[in-house]
mmCIF file of C-alpha atoms in Angstrom:
data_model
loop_
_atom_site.group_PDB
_atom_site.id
_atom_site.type_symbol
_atom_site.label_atom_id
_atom_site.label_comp_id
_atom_site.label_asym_id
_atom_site.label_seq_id
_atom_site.Cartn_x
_atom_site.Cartn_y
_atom_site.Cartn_z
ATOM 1 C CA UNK A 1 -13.580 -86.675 44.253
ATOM 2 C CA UNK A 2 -10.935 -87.684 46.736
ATOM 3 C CA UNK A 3 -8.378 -87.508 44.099
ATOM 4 C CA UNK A 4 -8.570 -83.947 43.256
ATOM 5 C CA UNK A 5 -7.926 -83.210 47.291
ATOM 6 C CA UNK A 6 -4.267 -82.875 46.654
ATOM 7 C CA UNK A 7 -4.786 -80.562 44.212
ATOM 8 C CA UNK A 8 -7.194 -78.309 45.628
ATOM 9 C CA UNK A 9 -6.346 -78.105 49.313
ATOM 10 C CA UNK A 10 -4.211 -74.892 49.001
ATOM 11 C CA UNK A 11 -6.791 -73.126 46.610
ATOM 12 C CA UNK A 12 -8.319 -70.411 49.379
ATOM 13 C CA UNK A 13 -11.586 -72.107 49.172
ATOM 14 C CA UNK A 14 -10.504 -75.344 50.385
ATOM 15 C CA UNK A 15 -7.755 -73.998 52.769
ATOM 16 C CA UNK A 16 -7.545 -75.502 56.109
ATOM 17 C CA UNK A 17 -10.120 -78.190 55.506
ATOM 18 C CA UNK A 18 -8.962 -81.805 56.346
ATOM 19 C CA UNK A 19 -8.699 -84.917 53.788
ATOM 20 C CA UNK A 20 -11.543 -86.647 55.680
ATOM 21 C CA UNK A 21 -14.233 -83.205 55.693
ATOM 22 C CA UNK A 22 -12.789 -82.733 51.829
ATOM 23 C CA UNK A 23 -15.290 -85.095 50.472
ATOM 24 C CA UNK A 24 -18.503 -83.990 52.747
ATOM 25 C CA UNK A 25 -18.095 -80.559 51.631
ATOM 26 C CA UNK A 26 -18.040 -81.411 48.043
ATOM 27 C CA UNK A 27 -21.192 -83.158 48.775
ATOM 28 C CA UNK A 28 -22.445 -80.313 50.692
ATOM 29 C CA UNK A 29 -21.796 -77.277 47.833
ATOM 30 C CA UNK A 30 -22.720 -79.928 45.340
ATOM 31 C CA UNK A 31 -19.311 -79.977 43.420
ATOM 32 C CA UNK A 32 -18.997 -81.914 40.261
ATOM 33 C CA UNK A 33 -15.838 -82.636 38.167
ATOM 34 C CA UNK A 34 -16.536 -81.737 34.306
ATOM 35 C CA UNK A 35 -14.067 -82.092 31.374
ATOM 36 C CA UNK A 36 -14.335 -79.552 28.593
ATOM 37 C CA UNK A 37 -12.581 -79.725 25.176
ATOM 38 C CA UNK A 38 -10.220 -76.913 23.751
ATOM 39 C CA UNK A 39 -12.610 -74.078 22.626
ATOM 40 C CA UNK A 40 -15.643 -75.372 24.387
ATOM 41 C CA UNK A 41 -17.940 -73.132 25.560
ATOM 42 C CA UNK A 42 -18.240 -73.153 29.688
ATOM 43 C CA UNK A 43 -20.168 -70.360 30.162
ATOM 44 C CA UNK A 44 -21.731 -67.918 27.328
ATOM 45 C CA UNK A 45 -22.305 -63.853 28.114
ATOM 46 C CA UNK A 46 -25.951 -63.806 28.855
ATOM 47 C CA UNK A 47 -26.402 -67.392 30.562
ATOM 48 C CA UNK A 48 -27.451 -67.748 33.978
ATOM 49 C CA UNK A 49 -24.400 -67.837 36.748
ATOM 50 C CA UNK A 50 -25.597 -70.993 38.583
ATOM 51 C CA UNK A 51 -21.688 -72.070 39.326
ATOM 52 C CA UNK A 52 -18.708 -70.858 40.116
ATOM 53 C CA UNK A 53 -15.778 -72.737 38.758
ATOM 54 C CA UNK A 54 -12.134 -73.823 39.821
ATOM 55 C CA UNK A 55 -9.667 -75.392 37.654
ATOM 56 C CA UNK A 56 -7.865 -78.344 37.878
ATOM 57 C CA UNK A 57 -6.439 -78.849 35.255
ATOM 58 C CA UNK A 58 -5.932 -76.513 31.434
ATOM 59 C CA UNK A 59 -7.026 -73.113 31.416
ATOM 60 C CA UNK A 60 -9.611 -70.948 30.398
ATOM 61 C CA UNK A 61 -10.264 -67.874 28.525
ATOM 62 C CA UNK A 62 -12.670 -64.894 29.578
ATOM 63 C CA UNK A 63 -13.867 -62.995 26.776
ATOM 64 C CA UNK A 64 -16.339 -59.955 26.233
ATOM 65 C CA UNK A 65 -17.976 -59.402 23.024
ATOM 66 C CA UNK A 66 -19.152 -55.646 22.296
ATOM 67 C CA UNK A 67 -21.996 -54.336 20.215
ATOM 68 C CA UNK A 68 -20.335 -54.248 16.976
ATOM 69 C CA UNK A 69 -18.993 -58.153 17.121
ATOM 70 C CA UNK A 70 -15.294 -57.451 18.193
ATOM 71 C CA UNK A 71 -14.002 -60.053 20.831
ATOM 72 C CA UNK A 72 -11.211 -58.708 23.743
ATOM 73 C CA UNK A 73 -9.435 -61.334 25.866
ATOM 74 C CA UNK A 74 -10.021 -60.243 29.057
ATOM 75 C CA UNK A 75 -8.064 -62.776 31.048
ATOM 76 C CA UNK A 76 -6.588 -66.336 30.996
ATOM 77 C CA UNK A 77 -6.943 -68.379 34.071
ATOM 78 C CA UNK A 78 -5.071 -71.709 35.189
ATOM 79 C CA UNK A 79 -3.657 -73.542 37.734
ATOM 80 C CA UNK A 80 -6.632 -73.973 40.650
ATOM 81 C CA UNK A 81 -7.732 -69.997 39.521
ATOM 82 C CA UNK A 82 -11.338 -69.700 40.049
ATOM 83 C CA UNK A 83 -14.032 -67.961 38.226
ATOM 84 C CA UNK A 84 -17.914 -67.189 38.410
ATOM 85 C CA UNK A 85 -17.014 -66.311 42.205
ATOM 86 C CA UNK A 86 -17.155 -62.338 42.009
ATOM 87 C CA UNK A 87 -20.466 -62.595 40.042
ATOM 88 C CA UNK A 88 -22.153 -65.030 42.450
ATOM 89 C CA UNK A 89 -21.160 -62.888 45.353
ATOM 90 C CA UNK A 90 -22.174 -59.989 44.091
ATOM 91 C CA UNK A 91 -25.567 -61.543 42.950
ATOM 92 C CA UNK A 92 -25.118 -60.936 39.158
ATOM 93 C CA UNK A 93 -27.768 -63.539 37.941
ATOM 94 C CA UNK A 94 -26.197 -63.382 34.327
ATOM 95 C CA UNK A 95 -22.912 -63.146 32.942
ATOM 96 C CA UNK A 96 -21.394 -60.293 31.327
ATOM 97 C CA UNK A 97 -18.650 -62.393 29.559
ATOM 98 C CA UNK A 98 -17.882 -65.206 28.107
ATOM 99 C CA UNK A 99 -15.737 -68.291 29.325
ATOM 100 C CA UNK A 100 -14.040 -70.842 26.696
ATOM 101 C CA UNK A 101 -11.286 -73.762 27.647
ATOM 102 C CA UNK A 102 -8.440 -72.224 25.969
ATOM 103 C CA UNK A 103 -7.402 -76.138 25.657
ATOM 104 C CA UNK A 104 -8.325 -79.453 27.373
ATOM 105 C CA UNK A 105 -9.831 -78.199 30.652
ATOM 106 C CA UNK A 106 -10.649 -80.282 34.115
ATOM 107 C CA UNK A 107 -13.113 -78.207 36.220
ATOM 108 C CA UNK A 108 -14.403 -78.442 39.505
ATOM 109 C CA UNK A 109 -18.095 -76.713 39.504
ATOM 110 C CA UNK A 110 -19.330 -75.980 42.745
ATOM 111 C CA UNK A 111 -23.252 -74.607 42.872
ATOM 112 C CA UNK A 112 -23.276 -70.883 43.558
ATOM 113 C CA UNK A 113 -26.370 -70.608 45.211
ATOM 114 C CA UNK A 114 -24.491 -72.773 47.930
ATOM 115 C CA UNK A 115 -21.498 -70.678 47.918
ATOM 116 C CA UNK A 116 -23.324 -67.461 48.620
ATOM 117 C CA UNK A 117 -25.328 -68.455 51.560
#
């Protein structure tokens, strides 16, 4: 996990943290790296929010789905952009929307139980 400290330590989660407490904090929110392919399915409307994600690498689409079938694009997130962190805060327990990798994606998923207490 050391390797992604370059890349996260000016995110505003990991702001002000030091190289050496970068790993123990990790450890601490339970953060694990996860690759997802181009079109993959990260999250489905519906599913439980258990994490709240932050990209490393690629992007991601966020996607809603209404009653009749037609899909809006909400948003497209990159570049160390989190998501799942406005639903975990505000205790939704299941998503509203939809997340995809809009192409080869590197995530960082931290547990969201651990981020909201």
């Amino acid at each position: 996990m050391k390797k992604y400290f370059e890349i996260l330590k000016n995110t505003p989660l990991f702001d002000g943290i030091a190289g050496e407490d970068f790993e123990k904090l990790l450890n601490c929110l339970s953060a694990r790296a996860k690759h997802y392919e181009k079109g993959e399915i990260i999250m489905l409307e519906g599913d439980e929010v258990a994490f709240v994600g932050l990209i490393i690498s690629g992007s991601v689409k966020i996607i809603k789905e209404d009653e009749r079938g037609n899909v809006s694009m909400l948003t497209e997130l990159s570049g160390r952009e989190m998501f799942g962190d406005i639903l975990v805060c505000a205790g939704i327990t299941h998503s509203p929307v939809t997340v995809t990798a809009a192409k080869d994606t590197e995530l960082l998923l931290i547990d969201g139980k651990k981020i909201a207490e």
